[in-house]
Amino acid sequence: MPGRSRRSTAEISGEPTAAPVRRTQQERTAQAGQALLDAAEILFSQRGVDQTSLADVGQLAGYSRGLANHHFGTKAALVDALAERIQSRFVADIDFTTIEQSDADMVEILADLVQDYLEAIVRYADTSRAFFVMWGAAIPSEAALGPIFAADDARFRHGAETLLRAGRTNGTVAPDIDPAAAAVAVIGMVRGIAAQYLIAPDAFDLPAATHACRTFVKRTLTAP
Amino acid sequence: MPGRSRRSTAEISGEPTAAPVRRTQQERTAQAGQALLDAAEILFSQRGVDQTSLADVGQLAGYSRGLANHHFGTKAALVDALAERIQSRFVADIDFTTIEQSDADMVEILADLVQDYLEAIVRYADTSRAFFVMWGAAIPSEAALGPIFAADDARFRHGAETLLRAGRTNGTVAPDIDPAAAAVAVIGMVRGIAAQYLIAPDAFDLPAATHACRTFVKRTLTAP
Amino acid sequence: MPGRSRRSTAEISGEPTAAPVRRTQQERTAQAGQALLDAAEILFSQRGVDQTSLADVGQLAGYSRGLANHHFGTKAALVDALAERIQSRFVADIDFTTIEQSDADMVEILADLVQDYLEAIVRYADTSRAFFVMWGAAIPSEAALGPIFAADDARFRHGAETLLRAGRTNGTVAPDIDPAAAAVAVIGMVRGIAAQYLIAPDAFDLPAATHACRTFVKRTLTAP
Amino acid sequence: MPGRSRRSTAEISGEPTAAPVRRTQQERTAQAGQALLDAAEILFSQRGVDQTSLADVGQLAGYSRGLANHHFGTKAALVDALAERIQSRFVADIDFTTIEQSDADMVEILADLVQDYLEAIVRYADTSRAFFVMWGAAIPSEAALGPIFAADDARFRHGAETLLRAGRTNGTVAPDIDPAAAAVAVIGMVRGIAAQYLIAPDAFDLPAATHACRTFVKRTLTAP
DNA sequence: GATGAATGAGATTTCATTCAT
DNA sequence: AATGAATGAAATCTCATTCAT
């Protein structure tokens, strides 16, 4: 999920948006759609996907029991739409083409991204939890969500791998590092830390773990 | 999940066990219970917890539609029992009291455990997937499974932390490492790699990622 | 249904009519109404009344999801309107007052009508099927359509009875025939043949059955 | 439908059977199944298939809202089962092999069957109406019931055709009659009369129509 | 102990109808 | 006049749970 850059200011309210003045049909529809996704996000984060009914979503959004189904057609479509929205909101806005030609310290950049990600988990706890709930629901081998989250994981790994490859080229990443394998490990580390945190937020010191995570990235990957 | 030591020989059949020689009632009950858990493990790994009915579990186990409920009382009890069984089977059989007095290289031991864990994921794919499915189901803030898996995570972290603390004492772990925070990161890394693998087993090279994971552990934690 | 005379040229398009030159509002409304009925006819014949939604009707007619309801007010009104239209289109254009004074062979006239009817079934298959679908829907004792189709059946029987009565008067129909009862049997025969055909058009030879039907009428009713 | 021989004494109660003492599971199930079909028969005859919910069926049968679905799995299965039951109850118990070698007057036999059928319609009005309701529901070209009732019609036609063919062989049926085509007409006649009657039982004199029907059969088919 | 029939709550989904544009 | 968004009732179907055998 996250990976959003530090200066991002996007807002995720977390509260069902009260419907203000309405204009065109299109706007009404778009507004309803967002309110429904906001509601789904909260409910998924609290109860999980399967324990949330479409009627609950519609009502928390301030609409009728039937609207969620009317708007999305099926529950699967709602889940897809929410996954899509979270992913697009949190996709790192990194210009990889620029990076590939840069002389910057790629390890430092990666360490910052990792830190951003883990800090975003706390800041956008509902959204993050909803994301991880869906990520977990994607694990069963026959899960419909599987391909969607597999693609998301792949995109993330690819981003990290690109950074590492650029770092090997410009000499800031240790040459004996396998970029693809290290990307799996780094993405795994942040996802695994986030999941532990979301299951039991008070069980450990997240800032300390975030710092440890930085240390892992920097000590292991920096060119000697 | 795993963390099981290399020499472990525990069996996870994955198939409904054919009933052998008949013994006492108690043994028959225990056997039925194990067969039901075996079946639940497979179904959870394939479809997830909510998409699996108790009737399915009973029938895949080779018994009646009603047995799973009769045996466990409620579905929640079955889920708990399975979580319990997987956790107890995979608990690392490490003698921490011995370790604490040892002067072995704690980083090496940890690296081996990490590798064991990731190799076990492939070997016991059904069991592992069932575990991660339940782990994911524990993320929603109101999830009944939350405390169970929070405790499991804590036990794991505690094991790693104990190792690291012993390593700092005997000088094999870098003194600037925070054992608790590093434990979170290491456990996160293996769990996160495992989850990525289970969502899309063919998306990356797991042995390479396992090697990268070892590298992270050794480079970051080894005393200079 | 049918009973239409051979020279009838009424058109039943079956396709959503493409809107031609625009005229007055009233004409546009009437045109939309016809297009909606055309669409309903096709859908009823394919799926039945209850499996057809008003939105489907509007869209097949080339209009919006909402128009069918807007135009007819309720679904029941649309069904009534379609029943009405089919019945009025197919009403036999026979001048009974003329016939009653005629000395034509009434058995021959009836046999021709019967044949016309069965030939029209094939020619206007969609319309016919829609009619029989609604006729079937009129059978339940509490069916709203009951009275409508009861009246239609009665009109048909009355037509046949009038012919037979005239035939008895002018000596072309056997005197021992009960006109009312024979009318029931004749109408039943054509309706029953038509229904069998519509349920399984390839199950028998309709022209042969039509010929057999003529034979029944002529042999039974002709005065000796 | 009918065609049942005169001496048949099978009972069709038409009232939800009060559940008496229960024995084995199998008997309980069979009893529930019959009670559900009895209830479905009544409801279908009153309201039609689509206006009858599975919950209504269960409750009229004296069971729970959920039983109809539990027992039959889907609504389509219930409809099939009822169609099957009515057909098997009313299938003419005629020994065709005997008939084919007989010297009996086949026209007389057919006329008796036709009369039996129409008299059964009145005697078993609920069952008959339920049958015709389903027959009507089989008319839409995409109806799932289509094949079921097409097969039933075909069986009936085949029975009549066999009689006529035997009659041509033994000289009791007019040689210029096409057995297959005449069978379509005869079956059509009784079905069509029955349908008219069920739509409006008071609109005409059924005994008179039955007599007319006999006349049609005898005058048309008897060998000169 | 084990089976499976029966219950009934709850979920998704469809759709006629109402209402705002 | 026409569109289509939104509502809410109702239907089918699933399934944990209870109960009789």
Short mmCIF file of N, CA, C and O in Angstrom, two decimals, chain B residues 28-137:
data_model
loop_
_atom_site.label_atom_id
_atom_site.label_comp_id
_atom_site.label_asym_id
_atom_site.label_seq_id
_atom_site.Cartn_x
_atom_site.Cartn_y
_atom_site.Cartn_z
N ARG B 28 -10.88 -42.79 19.02
CA ARG B 28 -11.64 -42.54 17.80
C ARG B 28 -12.03 -41.07 17.73
O ARG B 28 -11.95 -40.45 16.67
N THR B 29 -12.48 -40.53 18.82
CA THR B 29 -12.85 -39.12 18.84
C THR B 29 -11.66 -38.24 18.46
O THR B 29 -11.77 -37.33 17.63
N ALA B 30 -10.51 -38.56 19.08
CA ALA B 30 -9.33 -37.75 18.79
C ALA B 30 -8.98 -37.85 17.32
O ALA B 30 -8.64 -36.86 16.66
N GLN B 31 -9.12 -39.05 16.79
CA GLN B 31 -8.79 -39.24 15.38
C GLN B 31 -9.73 -38.43 14.49
O GLN B 31 -9.29 -37.78 13.53
N ALA B 32 -11.01 -38.50 14.79
CA ALA B 32 -11.97 -37.72 14.01
C ALA B 32 -11.61 -36.24 14.09
O ALA B 32 -11.63 -35.53 13.08
N GLY B 33 -11.26 -35.78 15.29
CA GLY B 33 -10.89 -34.38 15.46
C GLY B 33 -9.72 -34.00 14.55
O GLY B 33 -9.75 -32.96 13.88
N GLN B 34 -8.71 -34.86 14.50
CA GLN B 34 -7.56 -34.56 13.65
C GLN B 34 -7.96 -34.56 12.18
O GLN B 34 -7.54 -33.70 11.41
N ALA B 35 -8.78 -35.53 11.79
CA ALA B 35 -9.21 -35.58 10.39
C ALA B 35 -10.00 -34.33 10.03
O ALA B 35 -9.84 -33.77 8.93
N LEU B 36 -10.81 -33.86 10.96
CA LEU B 36 -11.58 -32.64 10.70
C LEU B 36 -10.65 -31.43 10.55
O LEU B 36 -10.83 -30.60 9.66
N LEU B 37 -9.65 -31.37 11.42
CA LEU B 37 -8.71 -30.25 11.32
C LEU B 37 -7.91 -30.33 10.02
O LEU B 37 -7.66 -29.31 9.38
N ASP B 38 -7.53 -31.54 9.63
CA ASP B 38 -6.84 -31.69 8.35
C ASP B 38 -7.69 -31.13 7.22
O ASP B 38 -7.22 -30.39 6.35
N ALA B 39 -8.96 -31.52 7.24
CA ALA B 39 -9.86 -31.07 6.18
C ALA B 39 -10.03 -29.55 6.23
O ALA B 39 -10.00 -28.87 5.19
N ALA B 40 -10.20 -29.02 7.42
CA ALA B 40 -10.37 -27.57 7.55
C ALA B 40 -9.15 -26.85 7.01
O ALA B 40 -9.26 -25.82 6.33
N GLU B 41 -7.99 -27.39 7.31
CA GLU B 41 -6.74 -26.77 6.86
C GLU B 41 -6.73 -26.63 5.34
O GLU B 41 -6.42 -25.56 4.79
N ILE B 42 -7.10 -27.72 4.68
CA ILE B 42 -7.11 -27.69 3.21
C ILE B 42 -8.14 -26.69 2.70
O ILE B 42 -7.86 -25.87 1.82
N LEU B 43 -9.33 -26.75 3.25
CA LEU B 43 -10.39 -25.87 2.75
C LEU B 43 -10.08 -24.41 3.06
O LEU B 43 -10.30 -23.53 2.21
N PHE B 44 -9.57 -24.14 4.22
CA PHE B 44 -9.23 -22.75 4.54
C PHE B 44 -8.16 -22.25 3.57
O PHE B 44 -8.20 -21.11 3.12
N SER B 45 -7.21 -23.11 3.28
CA SER B 45 -6.12 -22.66 2.41
C SER B 45 -6.62 -22.41 0.99
O SER B 45 -6.07 -21.60 0.26
N GLN B 46 -7.68 -23.14 0.62
CA GLN B 46 -8.18 -22.97 -0.75
C GLN B 46 -9.16 -21.81 -0.87
O GLN B 46 -9.13 -21.04 -1.82
N ARG B 47 -10.07 -21.72 0.11
CA ARG B 47 -11.18 -20.78 -0.06
C ARG B 47 -11.23 -19.69 1.00
O ARG B 47 -11.98 -18.73 0.85
N GLY B 48 -10.53 -19.88 2.06
CA GLY B 48 -10.65 -18.94 3.17
C GLY B 48 -11.63 -19.46 4.21
O GLY B 48 -12.40 -20.39 3.95
N VAL B 49 -11.62 -18.83 5.35
CA VAL B 49 -12.42 -19.30 6.48
C VAL B 49 -13.92 -19.14 6.20
O VAL B 49 -14.70 -20.07 6.38
N ASP B 50 -14.31 -17.97 5.74
CA ASP B 50 -15.74 -17.70 5.60
C ASP B 50 -16.38 -18.44 4.44
O ASP B 50 -17.58 -18.65 4.44
N GLN B 51 -15.58 -18.81 3.49
CA GLN B 51 -16.13 -19.52 2.34
C GLN B 51 -16.14 -21.03 2.59
O GLN B 51 -16.48 -21.81 1.70
N THR B 52 -15.76 -21.44 3.76
CA THR B 52 -15.76 -22.86 4.08
C THR B 52 -16.88 -23.15 5.08
O THR B 52 -16.94 -22.53 6.14
N SER B 53 -17.75 -24.09 4.75
CA SER B 53 -18.83 -24.42 5.67
C SER B 53 -18.44 -25.63 6.53
O SER B 53 -17.60 -26.44 6.13
N LEU B 54 -19.05 -25.73 7.66
CA LEU B 54 -18.78 -26.87 8.53
C LEU B 54 -19.15 -28.18 7.84
O LEU B 54 -18.49 -29.21 8.04
N ALA B 55 -20.19 -28.15 7.04
CA ALA B 55 -20.58 -29.36 6.32
C ALA B 55 -19.46 -29.79 5.37
O ALA B 55 -19.13 -30.97 5.28
N ASP B 56 -18.86 -28.82 4.68
CA ASP B 56 -17.75 -29.14 3.78
C ASP B 56 -16.63 -29.83 4.55
O ASP B 56 -16.04 -30.81 4.08
N VAL B 57 -16.32 -29.29 5.71
CA VAL B 57 -15.23 -29.84 6.51
C VAL B 57 -15.53 -31.29 6.87
O VAL B 57 -14.70 -32.19 6.67
N GLY B 58 -16.73 -31.54 7.37
CA GLY B 58 -17.09 -32.90 7.75
C GLY B 58 -16.99 -33.86 6.58
O GLY B 58 -16.45 -34.97 6.71
N GLN B 59 -17.46 -33.42 5.44
CA GLN B 59 -17.48 -34.33 4.31
C GLN B 59 -16.10 -34.58 3.73
O GLN B 59 -15.78 -35.70 3.36
N LEU B 60 -15.27 -33.51 3.66
CA LEU B 60 -13.92 -33.74 3.16
C LEU B 60 -13.15 -34.66 4.11
O LEU B 60 -12.29 -35.44 3.69
N ALA B 61 -13.48 -34.58 5.37
CA ALA B 61 -12.80 -35.44 6.35
C ALA B 61 -13.29 -36.89 6.24
O ALA B 61 -12.75 -37.78 6.92
N GLY B 62 -14.29 -37.13 5.44
CA GLY B 62 -14.78 -38.49 5.27
C GLY B 62 -15.88 -38.83 6.26
O GLY B 62 -16.25 -40.00 6.40
N TYR B 63 -16.38 -37.82 6.95
CA TYR B 63 -17.46 -38.05 7.90
C TYR B 63 -18.74 -37.39 7.39
O TYR B 63 -18.85 -37.03 6.21
N SER B 64 -19.65 -37.16 8.29
CA SER B 64 -20.95 -36.61 7.90
C SER B 64 -20.92 -35.09 7.86
O SER B 64 -19.99 -34.45 8.35
N ARG B 65 -21.98 -34.52 7.33
CA ARG B 65 -22.12 -33.07 7.28
C ARG B 65 -22.16 -32.50 8.70
O ARG B 65 -21.75 -31.37 8.93
N GLY B 66 -22.67 -33.27 9.62
CA GLY B 66 -22.91 -32.72 10.94
C GLY B 66 -21.74 -32.84 11.92
O GLY B 66 -21.74 -32.20 12.96
N LEU B 67 -20.74 -33.65 11.57
CA LEU B 67 -19.75 -33.96 12.59
C LEU B 67 -18.92 -32.77 13.06
O LEU B 67 -18.61 -32.64 14.25
N ALA B 68 -18.55 -31.93 12.13
CA ALA B 68 -17.68 -30.81 12.51
C ALA B 68 -18.36 -29.99 13.61
O ALA B 68 -17.73 -29.63 14.61
N ASN B 69 -19.64 -29.75 13.45
CA ASN B 69 -20.33 -28.98 14.48
C ASN B 69 -20.46 -29.80 15.77
O ASN B 69 -20.26 -29.28 16.87
N HIS B 70 -20.78 -31.05 15.60
CA HIS B 70 -20.93 -31.90 16.77
C HIS B 70 -19.64 -31.96 17.58
O HIS B 70 -19.65 -31.90 18.81
N HIS B 71 -18.53 -32.03 16.89
CA HIS B 71 -17.24 -32.21 17.56
C HIS B 71 -16.75 -30.92 18.21
O HIS B 71 -16.26 -30.94 19.33
N PHE B 72 -16.89 -29.82 17.48
CA PHE B 72 -16.29 -28.58 18.00
C PHE B 72 -17.32 -27.65 18.65
O PHE B 72 -16.93 -26.69 19.31
N GLY B 73 -18.58 -27.92 18.42
CA GLY B 73 -19.59 -27.09 19.08
C GLY B 73 -19.96 -25.86 18.27
O GLY B 73 -21.12 -25.61 18.02
N THR B 74 -18.96 -25.09 17.88
CA THR B 74 -19.22 -23.92 17.02
C THR B 74 -18.11 -23.81 16.00
O THR B 74 -17.05 -24.42 16.15
N LYS B 75 -18.37 -23.02 15.01
CA LYS B 75 -17.36 -22.83 13.98
C LYS B 75 -16.15 -22.11 14.56
O LYS B 75 -15.00 -22.43 14.24
N ALA B 76 -16.40 -21.14 15.42
CA ALA B 76 -15.29 -20.39 16.02
C ALA B 76 -14.35 -21.34 16.77
O ALA B 76 -13.12 -21.18 16.71
N ALA B 77 -14.91 -22.34 17.43
CA ALA B 77 -14.08 -23.28 18.17
C ALA B 77 -13.19 -24.07 17.22
O ALA B 77 -12.03 -24.36 17.52
N LEU B 78 -13.74 -24.43 16.07
CA LEU B 78 -12.93 -25.15 15.09
C LEU B 78 -11.77 -24.28 14.62
O LEU B 78 -10.62 -24.73 14.55
N VAL B 79 -12.08 -23.01 14.32
CA VAL B 79 -11.04 -22.11 13.85
C VAL B 79 -9.96 -21.97 14.92
O VAL B 79 -8.75 -22.07 14.64
N ASP B 80 -10.38 -21.77 16.15
CA ASP B 80 -9.41 -21.66 17.23
C ASP B 80 -8.55 -22.92 17.34
O ASP B 80 -7.33 -22.85 17.48
N ALA B 81 -9.21 -24.07 17.27
CA ALA B 81 -8.48 -25.33 17.42
C ALA B 81 -7.45 -25.47 16.31
O ALA B 81 -6.32 -25.93 16.55
N LEU B 82 -7.83 -25.07 15.09
CA LEU B 82 -6.87 -25.20 14.00
C LEU B 82 -5.71 -24.24 14.19
O LEU B 82 -4.54 -24.60 13.98
N ALA B 83 -6.02 -23.00 14.56
CA ALA B 83 -4.95 -22.03 14.81
C ALA B 83 -3.99 -22.58 15.86
O ALA B 83 -2.76 -22.55 15.70
N GLU B 84 -4.57 -23.09 16.92
CA GLU B 84 -3.80 -23.68 18.00
C GLU B 84 -2.90 -24.80 17.50
O GLU B 84 -1.70 -24.86 17.80
N ARG B 85 -3.48 -25.69 16.73
CA ARG B 85 -2.71 -26.84 16.28
C ARG B 85 -1.56 -26.43 15.38
O ARG B 85 -0.44 -26.91 15.53
N ILE B 86 -1.83 -25.51 14.45
CA ILE B 86 -0.75 -25.11 13.55
C ILE B 86 0.35 -24.44 14.36
O ILE B 86 1.54 -24.71 14.16
N GLN B 87 -0.03 -23.56 15.27
CA GLN B 87 0.98 -22.86 16.06
C GLN B 87 1.80 -23.85 16.88
O GLN B 87 3.03 -23.77 16.91
N SER B 88 1.14 -24.80 17.51
CA SER B 88 1.90 -25.71 18.38
C SER B 88 2.79 -26.63 17.55
O SER B 88 3.87 -27.00 17.96
N ARG B 89 2.34 -26.98 16.37
CA ARG B 89 3.16 -27.85 15.54
C ARG B 89 4.42 -27.16 15.08
O ARG B 89 5.45 -27.78 14.88
N PHE B 90 4.30 -25.84 14.85
CA PHE B 90 5.42 -25.16 14.24
C PHE B 90 6.27 -24.38 15.24
O PHE B 90 7.18 -23.67 14.83
N VAL B 91 5.91 -24.49 16.48
CA VAL B 91 6.74 -23.77 17.44
C VAL B 91 8.17 -24.27 17.37
O VAL B 91 8.43 -25.47 17.34
N ALA B 92 9.07 -23.35 17.27
CA ALA B 92 10.48 -23.73 17.17
C ALA B 92 10.88 -24.48 18.44
O ALA B 92 10.63 -24.01 19.55
N ASP B 93 11.49 -25.63 18.23
CA ASP B 93 11.88 -26.41 19.39
C ASP B 93 13.30 -26.02 19.82
O ASP B 93 14.25 -26.79 19.74
N ILE B 94 13.38 -24.80 20.24
CA ILE B 94 14.68 -24.26 20.63
C ILE B 94 14.76 -24.19 22.15
O ILE B 94 13.81 -23.79 22.81
N ASP B 95 15.86 -24.58 22.66
CA ASP B 95 16.03 -24.53 24.12
C ASP B 95 16.68 -23.20 24.47
O ASP B 95 17.90 -23.06 24.43
N PHE B 96 15.82 -22.23 24.80
CA PHE B 96 16.37 -20.88 24.98
C PHE B 96 17.27 -20.77 26.20
O PHE B 96 18.21 -19.99 26.20
N THR B 97 16.99 -21.54 27.23
CA THR B 97 17.86 -21.44 28.43
C THR B 97 19.29 -21.86 28.09
O THR B 97 20.25 -21.23 28.50
N THR B 98 19.39 -22.92 27.29
CA THR B 98 20.71 -23.33 26.84
C THR B 98 21.37 -22.22 26.05
O THR B 98 22.51 -21.83 26.27
N ILE B 99 20.58 -21.70 25.10
CA ILE B 99 21.11 -20.68 24.20
C ILE B 99 21.63 -19.47 24.96
O ILE B 99 22.70 -18.93 24.65
N GLU B 100 20.92 -19.11 25.96
CA GLU B 100 21.32 -17.88 26.65
C GLU B 100 22.70 -17.98 27.29
O GLU B 100 23.37 -16.98 27.49
N GLN B 101 23.08 -19.21 27.55
CA GLN B 101 24.40 -19.36 28.17
C GLN B 101 25.46 -19.73 27.15
O GLN B 101 26.64 -19.87 27.47
N SER B 102 24.99 -19.93 25.93
CA SER B 102 25.92 -20.41 24.90
C SER B 102 26.79 -19.27 24.36
O SER B 102 26.47 -18.11 24.48
N ASP B 103 27.91 -19.66 23.72
CA ASP B 103 28.66 -18.61 23.03
C ASP B 103 28.64 -18.84 21.52
O ASP B 103 29.51 -18.39 20.79
N ALA B 104 27.57 -19.55 21.08
CA ALA B 104 27.42 -19.75 19.64
C ALA B 104 27.13 -18.42 18.95
O ALA B 104 26.76 -17.43 19.58
N ASP B 105 27.30 -18.42 17.61
CA ASP B 105 27.03 -17.20 16.83
C ASP B 105 25.51 -17.06 16.67
O ASP B 105 24.88 -17.78 15.88
N MET B 106 24.93 -16.15 17.44
CA MET B 106 23.48 -16.01 17.44
C MET B 106 22.94 -15.52 16.10
O MET B 106 21.82 -15.85 15.72
N VAL B 107 23.71 -14.75 15.39
CA VAL B 107 23.26 -14.29 14.07
C VAL B 107 23.12 -15.48 13.12
O VAL B 107 22.15 -15.59 12.36
N GLU B 108 24.10 -16.37 13.21
CA GLU B 108 24.04 -17.57 12.37
C GLU B 108 22.81 -18.40 12.71
O GLU B 108 22.09 -18.87 11.82
N ILE B 109 22.54 -18.56 14.00
CA ILE B 109 21.36 -19.33 14.41
C ILE B 109 20.09 -18.67 13.87
O ILE B 109 19.22 -19.33 13.30
N LEU B 110 20.00 -17.36 14.00
CA LEU B 110 18.82 -16.66 13.53
C LEU B 110 18.67 -16.80 12.02
O LEU B 110 17.58 -17.05 11.50
N ALA B 111 19.80 -16.67 11.33
CA ALA B 111 19.76 -16.79 9.86
C ALA B 111 19.28 -18.18 9.47
O ALA B 111 18.50 -18.35 8.51
N ASP B 112 19.72 -19.19 10.22
CA ASP B 112 19.26 -20.55 9.92
C ASP B 112 17.76 -20.69 10.17
O ASP B 112 17.04 -21.31 9.38
N LEU B 113 17.30 -20.12 11.26
CA LEU B 113 15.86 -20.21 11.56
C LEU B 113 15.03 -19.57 10.46
O LEU B 113 14.02 -20.11 10.02
N VAL B 114 15.50 -18.40 10.05
CA VAL B 114 14.80 -17.67 8.99
C VAL B 114 14.73 -18.53 7.72
O VAL B 114 13.68 -18.65 7.07
N GLN B 115 15.84 -19.12 7.41
CA GLN B 115 15.87 -19.97 6.22
C GLN B 115 14.96 -21.18 6.38
O GLN B 115 14.21 -21.54 5.47
N ASP B 116 15.03 -21.82 7.54
CA ASP B 116 14.14 -22.95 7.81
C ASP B 116 12.68 -22.56 7.59
O ASP B 116 11.90 -23.28 6.97
N TYR B 117 12.35 -21.42 8.15
CA TYR B 117 10.98 -20.96 8.08
C TYR B 117 10.52 -20.86 6.63
O TYR B 117 9.48 -21.37 6.24
N LEU B 118 11.33 -20.18 5.83
CA LEU B 118 10.91 -19.96 4.44
C LEU B 118 10.90 -21.26 3.65
O LEU B 118 10.06 -21.44 2.75
N GLU B 119 11.80 -22.17 3.99
CA GLU B 119 11.77 -23.45 3.28
C GLU B 119 10.54 -24.26 3.69
O GLU B 119 9.97 -24.99 2.88
N ALA B 120 10.15 -24.13 4.94
CA ALA B 120 8.97 -24.87 5.41
C ALA B 120 7.70 -24.38 4.71
O ALA B 120 6.76 -25.14 4.50
N ILE B 121 7.67 -23.11 4.36
CA ILE B 121 6.50 -22.56 3.67
C ILE B 121 6.19 -23.36 2.41
O ILE B 121 5.04 -23.68 2.13
N VAL B 122 7.23 -23.67 1.65
CA VAL B 122 7.01 -24.42 0.42
C VAL B 122 6.64 -25.87 0.73
O VAL B 122 5.73 -26.43 0.13
N ARG B 123 7.37 -26.45 1.71
CA ARG B 123 7.15 -27.86 1.99
C ARG B 123 5.75 -28.10 2.52
O ARG B 123 5.10 -29.07 2.18
N TYR B 124 5.28 -27.22 3.37
CA TYR B 124 3.95 -27.40 3.97
C TYR B 124 3.02 -26.30 3.48
O TYR B 124 2.50 -25.50 4.25
N ALA B 125 2.84 -26.28 2.17
CA ALA B 125 2.13 -25.15 1.55
C ALA B 125 0.69 -25.02 2.06
O ALA B 125 0.24 -23.92 2.38
N ASP B 126 -0.03 -26.14 2.16
CA ASP B 126 -1.42 -26.06 2.62
C ASP B 126 -1.49 -25.50 4.03
O ASP B 126 -2.25 -24.56 4.30
N THR B 127 -0.70 -26.10 4.90
CA THR B 127 -0.71 -25.64 6.28
C THR B 127 -0.32 -24.17 6.36
O THR B 127 -0.94 -23.38 7.08
N SER B 128 0.71 -23.81 5.63
CA SER B 128 1.18 -22.43 5.68
C SER B 128 0.11 -21.48 5.19
O SER B 128 -0.15 -20.44 5.79
N ARG B 129 -0.52 -21.86 4.09
CA ARG B 129 -1.54 -20.97 3.54
C ARG B 129 -2.69 -20.84 4.52
O ARG B 129 -3.20 -19.74 4.74
N ALA B 130 -3.07 -21.96 5.12
CA ALA B 130 -4.15 -21.90 6.11
C ALA B 130 -3.76 -20.95 7.24
O ALA B 130 -4.57 -20.14 7.71
N PHE B 131 -2.51 -21.03 7.66
CA PHE B 131 -2.06 -20.14 8.74
C PHE B 131 -2.17 -18.68 8.31
O PHE B 131 -2.71 -17.85 9.03
N PHE B 132 -1.67 -18.40 7.12
CA PHE B 132 -1.68 -16.99 6.69
C PHE B 132 -3.10 -16.49 6.43
O PHE B 132 -3.39 -15.32 6.61
N VAL B 133 -3.95 -17.40 5.98
CA VAL B 133 -5.35 -17.01 5.79
C VAL B 133 -5.94 -16.56 7.13
O VAL B 133 -6.59 -15.52 7.23
N MET B 134 -5.64 -17.33 8.16
CA MET B 134 -6.18 -16.97 9.47
C MET B 134 -5.48 -15.73 10.03
O MET B 134 -6.10 -14.90 10.69
N TRP B 135 -4.23 -15.60 9.72
CA TRP B 135 -3.47 -14.42 10.15
C TRP B 135 -4.12 -13.17 9.53
O TRP B 135 -4.36 -12.17 10.22
N GLY B 136 -4.43 -13.27 8.24
CA GLY B 136 -5.08 -12.14 7.57
C GLY B 136 -6.44 -11.85 8.18
O GLY B 136 -6.85 -10.71 8.35
N ALA B 137 -7.15 -12.94 8.54
CA ALA B 137 -8.47 -12.76 9.13
C ALA B 137 -8.39 -12.14 10.53
O ALA B 137 -9.40 -11.71 11.09
#
